[in-house]
Structure formats: structure tokens, C-alpha cells
Amino acid sequence: MRFLACFGIISLVGSTVVPGAVTIDEFISQQLLIVDAAPPATIQQSALAPSALGGVTKTAGLVGDEMRIRTNPTGRQRLTFSMDADVNGLARLTYDGSGDGILNPAGLGGIDLWSGHSGIEAGVAFSDLGGPIHFRIFDNADITGSTFAEGTLAIPGGILSGSAVSMVLPFSSLTTSGGVTAEQILSRTGAIEVTIDGTASVRSGWDLNLNRLSIAGAGVAVPEPGSTFSLMLIG
């Protein structure tokens, strides 16, 4: 297994966040994670990320064969997720304000992502095959991690470089656990997990670039309810 990591901060270049939005990550801090071992191979990584929600991006993974995740490669403000042909896996980004490699469902301290906001926004700069990105928002009031709101955004294929699009998962489409509403959970957010899921065989070799993740302002148009859309690699 080959594991290479590099960290750094460079100036913000070229990303536009909708007014009223809350930034989850603009991928300014640099990380590089490469795994080329037969599955299962486990790696974890955390990096200070002052521009990201909670100030830390956690990266962890279980992968096989050749998979790469990079943030801000060569000064390009984005996250790149790439798998070789016939390779499947997933990447998970965790935002909980800590760098210990363990999810802290109350690590963000109960920040309000509900008031004045409408959904979760992903800026997609490239996607050749397409696939799901899953979002899970944890209730700060439940330190067990059993109470959360979640939803999935279906990223289409055929998004080529130079034709970036923004996609929004509306809060109204989220499902919840623990007997509380999405409004209650988002009003006291304790942690966020974002999972890029390339585990299905039809997604072998999926390449995806994101230029931002954010909580969209209330003025942002969202699709009708029912539409679907630490960092972790699993293969």
C-alpha cells in the first residue's frame, strides 16, 4: 500500500458561494491520498482546514486496487475523486471539528444550519459516469450518533471540464432518525458526513471533481422534494 499525504493552505481562487450560504468545504487545504493495495486496505488522515466547517477535514478509508482522493491538487480549488477501470469504492468526508479519526456527533457544538437556508449544495466541476453523494447531518443533542437527517444527491454523468453545475439537495427531502424533525437536527448540527459512493459495479472508474460543498441560502431554487442527489475510501 502506498500512502502519501501533503498539507498546505493557498489563497482562494475562482469559487463563487451563493449569498447567505454557509461553507462546508471549498477544498483549499491540500491533501493527497493514494491506495494501491488489494482490499481490504485501511487508511485514515486528518488535516487542518481553516476554510472548512469545524476547521478540520477528516479522511479515512478502506479501499482496494488504485483509488485517489486529492483536495486542491496543484493549486486547483477542488476535490478530485478517481478510480481506475474495474475499481469500486467510496470516499467519506467528515466534518466534526476534530482530527482524531473517530466521528464525534456533537463536535460542531450545535450550529444552526436551518435558519435562512434551503438545502445542501454541491458544486460539480466534472463527472464522467455519475453516481450518488450521500449526506448525513448529526444531531448535536445525541452523542451516540443515532439521531440524524440524511439524503442523497444523484450526480449525473457527462459533466465535462468547463461545464460545472451546482446541485441542491433540499432540506424538505431529508429523512430522519431518532423521532425528531430535520428542522430540529439542522438547527443544532453536531457533525456532517459526506459520502461519494462508487461501490456499484456500474460506477467502476468513476471520476468526480467537486469545487465546493455548502448550505444553500434561502433564495436558492431547489428541486421538488423527492429529487436525489475525515474523508473515507471504501472498496
PDB file of C-alpha atoms in Angstrom, residues 60-168:
ATOM      1  CA  ALA A  60     -10.268   7.677   6.394  1.00  0.00           C
ATOM      2  CA  GLY A  61     -10.733   4.690   4.189  1.00  0.00           C
ATOM      3  CA  LEU A  62     -10.962   1.046   3.296  1.00  0.00           C
ATOM      4  CA  VAL A  63     -10.100   0.541  -0.372  1.00  0.00           C
ATOM      5  CA  GLY A  64      -8.546  -1.812  -2.832  1.00  0.00           C
ATOM      6  CA  ASP A  65      -6.593  -1.532  -6.078  1.00  0.00           C
ATOM      7  CA  GLU A  66      -5.959   2.026  -7.300  1.00  0.00           C
ATOM      8  CA  MET A  67      -8.034   4.904  -5.951  1.00  0.00           C
ATOM      9  CA  ARG A  68      -7.068   8.523  -5.393  1.00  0.00           C
ATOM     10  CA  ILE A  69      -8.583  11.415  -3.473  1.00  0.00           C
ATOM     11  CA  ARG A  70      -6.992  14.843  -3.632  1.00  0.00           C
ATOM     12  CA  THR A  71      -8.014  18.284  -2.430  1.00  0.00           C
ATOM     13  CA  ASN A  72      -6.634  21.397  -4.104  1.00  0.00           C
ATOM     14  CA  PRO A  73      -4.296  19.470  -6.415  1.00  0.00           C
ATOM     15  CA  THR A  74      -1.641  21.734  -7.982  1.00  0.00           C
ATOM     16  CA  GLY A  75      -3.446  24.791  -6.676  1.00  0.00           C
ATOM     17  CA  ARG A  76      -6.807  23.913  -8.245  1.00  0.00           C
ATOM     18  CA  GLN A  77      -9.526  24.568  -5.669  1.00  0.00           C
ATOM     19  CA  ARG A  78     -11.456  21.319  -5.790  1.00  0.00           C
ATOM     20  CA  LEU A  79     -11.743  17.762  -4.557  1.00  0.00           C
ATOM     21  CA  THR A  80     -10.915  15.082  -7.096  1.00  0.00           C
ATOM     22  CA  PHE A  81     -12.125  11.506  -6.633  1.00  0.00           C
ATOM     23  CA  SER A  82     -10.850   8.995  -9.177  1.00  0.00           C
ATOM     24  CA  MET A  83     -10.793   5.219  -9.554  1.00  0.00           C
ATOM     25  CA  ASP A  84      -9.032   3.101 -12.135  1.00  0.00           C
ATOM     26  CA  ALA A  85     -11.088   0.965 -14.502  1.00  0.00           C
ATOM     27  CA  ASP A  86     -12.752  -2.008 -12.770  1.00  0.00           C
ATOM     28  CA  VAL A  87     -12.168  -0.406  -9.354  1.00  0.00           C
ATOM     29  CA  ASN A  88     -15.030   0.371  -6.948  1.00  0.00           C
ATOM     30  CA  GLY A  89     -15.027   2.167  -3.625  1.00  0.00           C
ATOM     31  CA  LEU A  90     -16.249   5.176  -1.731  1.00  0.00           C
ATOM     32  CA  ALA A  91     -14.858   8.341  -0.205  1.00  0.00           C
ATOM     33  CA  ARG A  92     -16.143   9.851   3.032  1.00  0.00           C
ATOM     34  CA  LEU A  93     -15.521  13.388   4.234  1.00  0.00           C
ATOM     35  CA  THR A  94     -16.226  14.035   7.902  1.00  0.00           C
ATOM     36  CA  TYR A  95     -16.735  17.490   9.394  1.00  0.00           C
ATOM     37  CA  ASP A  96     -16.904  17.384  13.195  1.00  0.00           C
ATOM     38  CA  GLY A  97     -14.171  19.786  14.274  1.00  0.00           C
ATOM     39  CA  SER A  98     -11.767  17.084  15.465  1.00  0.00           C
ATOM     40  CA  GLY A  99      -8.843  15.259  13.912  1.00  0.00           C
ATOM     41  CA  ASP A 100      -8.747  12.033  15.916  1.00  0.00           C
ATOM     42  CA  GLY A 101     -10.179   9.767  13.211  1.00  0.00           C
ATOM     43  CA  ILE A 102     -13.315   8.973  15.256  1.00  0.00           C
ATOM     44  CA  LEU A 103     -16.700  10.532  14.475  1.00  0.00           C
ATOM     45  CA  ASN A 104     -17.834  12.983  17.153  1.00  0.00           C
ATOM     46  CA  PRO A 105     -21.578  13.513  16.525  1.00  0.00           C
ATOM     47  CA  ALA A 106     -21.516  16.629  18.725  1.00  0.00           C
ATOM     48  CA  GLY A 107     -18.163  18.012  17.599  1.00  0.00           C
ATOM     49  CA  LEU A 108     -19.528  21.155  15.915  1.00  0.00           C
ATOM     50  CA  GLY A 109     -21.338  22.206  19.090  1.00  0.00           C
ATOM     51  CA  GLY A 110     -24.877  22.612  17.724  1.00  0.00           C
ATOM     52  CA  ILE A 111     -24.530  25.165  14.917  1.00  0.00           C
ATOM     53  CA  ASP A 112     -27.725  26.360  13.205  1.00  0.00           C
ATOM     54  CA  LEU A 113     -27.784  25.364   9.527  1.00  0.00           C
ATOM     55  CA  TRP A 114     -31.579  25.587   9.250  1.00  0.00           C
ATOM     56  CA  SER A 115     -32.419  29.266   9.717  1.00  0.00           C
ATOM     57  CA  GLY A 116     -32.339  31.160   6.430  1.00  0.00           C
ATOM     58  CA  HIS A 117     -31.222  28.145   4.399  1.00  0.00           C
ATOM     59  CA  SER A 118     -32.883  25.790   1.956  1.00  0.00           C
ATOM     60  CA  GLY A 119     -30.670  22.781   1.242  1.00  0.00           C
ATOM     61  CA  ILE A 120     -27.224  21.280   0.765  1.00  0.00           C
ATOM     62  CA  GLU A 121     -25.377  22.435  -2.334  1.00  0.00           C
ATOM     63  CA  ALA A 122     -22.629  20.658  -4.263  1.00  0.00           C
ATOM     64  CA  GLY A 123     -20.616  22.370  -6.982  1.00  0.00           C
ATOM     65  CA  VAL A 124     -19.772  19.678  -9.555  1.00  0.00           C
ATOM     66  CA  ALA A 125     -16.864  20.564 -11.843  1.00  0.00           C
ATOM     67  CA  PHE A 126     -16.560  17.165 -13.563  1.00  0.00           C
ATOM     68  CA  SER A 127     -18.366  13.810 -13.524  1.00  0.00           C
ATOM     69  CA  ASP A 128     -17.862  11.257 -16.271  1.00  0.00           C
ATOM     70  CA  LEU A 129     -20.085   8.345 -15.156  1.00  0.00           C
ATOM     71  CA  GLY A 130     -22.248   9.769 -12.382  1.00  0.00           C
ATOM     72  CA  GLY A 131     -23.326   8.354  -9.041  1.00  0.00           C
ATOM     73  CA  PRO A 132     -24.724   9.226  -5.605  1.00  0.00           C
ATOM     74  CA  ILE A 133     -23.386  11.565  -2.944  1.00  0.00           C
ATOM     75  CA  HIS A 134     -24.928  10.831   0.435  1.00  0.00           C
ATOM     76  CA  PHE A 135     -25.225  13.467   3.161  1.00  0.00           C
ATOM     77  CA  ARG A 136     -25.791  12.712   6.858  1.00  0.00           C
ATOM     78  CA  ILE A 137     -26.226  15.523   9.404  1.00  0.00           C
ATOM     79  CA  PHE A 138     -25.951  14.515  13.065  1.00  0.00           C
ATOM     80  CA  ASP A 139     -27.984  15.918  15.950  1.00  0.00           C
ATOM     81  CA  ASN A 140     -25.713  17.656  18.457  1.00  0.00           C
ATOM     82  CA  ALA A 141     -28.109  16.611  21.228  1.00  0.00           C
ATOM     83  CA  ASP A 142     -27.373  12.893  20.710  1.00  0.00           C
ATOM     84  CA  ILE A 143     -23.749  11.990  21.392  1.00  0.00           C
ATOM     85  CA  THR A 144     -24.401   8.361  20.346  1.00  0.00           C
ATOM     86  CA  GLY A 145     -24.775   9.392  16.704  1.00  0.00           C
ATOM     87  CA  SER A 146     -28.132   7.621  16.397  1.00  0.00           C
ATOM     88  CA  THR A 147     -30.117  10.769  15.561  1.00  0.00           C
ATOM     89  CA  PHE A 148     -29.519  12.306  12.154  1.00  0.00           C
ATOM     90  CA  ALA A 149     -31.065  13.671   8.964  1.00  0.00           C
ATOM     91  CA  GLU A 150     -29.921  12.290   5.632  1.00  0.00           C
ATOM     92  CA  GLY A 151     -30.465  12.383   1.918  1.00  0.00           C
ATOM     93  CA  THR A 152     -28.825  11.532  -1.389  1.00  0.00           C
ATOM     94  CA  LEU A 153     -27.982  13.685  -4.377  1.00  0.00           C
ATOM     95  CA  ALA A 154     -27.758  11.851  -7.710  1.00  0.00           C
ATOM     96  CA  ILE A 155     -24.829  13.282  -9.654  1.00  0.00           C
ATOM     97  CA  PRO A 156     -25.279  12.782 -13.409  1.00  0.00           C
ATOM     98  CA  GLY A 157     -22.570  11.711 -15.788  1.00  0.00           C
ATOM     99  CA  GLY A 158     -21.449  13.739 -18.753  1.00  0.00           C
ATOM    100  CA  ILE A 159     -20.445  16.857 -16.799  1.00  0.00           C
ATOM    101  CA  LEU A 160     -17.245  17.829 -18.548  1.00  0.00           C
ATOM    102  CA  SER A 161     -14.497  20.211 -17.507  1.00  0.00           C
ATOM    103  CA  GLY A 162     -15.610  23.779 -18.160  1.00  0.00           C
ATOM    104  CA  SER A 163     -19.321  22.988 -17.711  1.00  0.00           C
ATOM    105  CA  ALA A 164     -19.586  22.998 -13.904  1.00  0.00           C
ATOM    106  CA  VAL A 165     -23.060  22.819 -12.364  1.00  0.00           C
ATOM    107  CA  SER A 166     -24.500  23.394  -8.895  1.00  0.00           C
ATOM    108  CA  MET A 167     -26.865  20.803  -7.486  1.00  0.00           C
ATOM    109  CA  VAL A 168     -29.004  21.250  -4.377  1.00  0.00           C
TER     110      VAL A 168
END
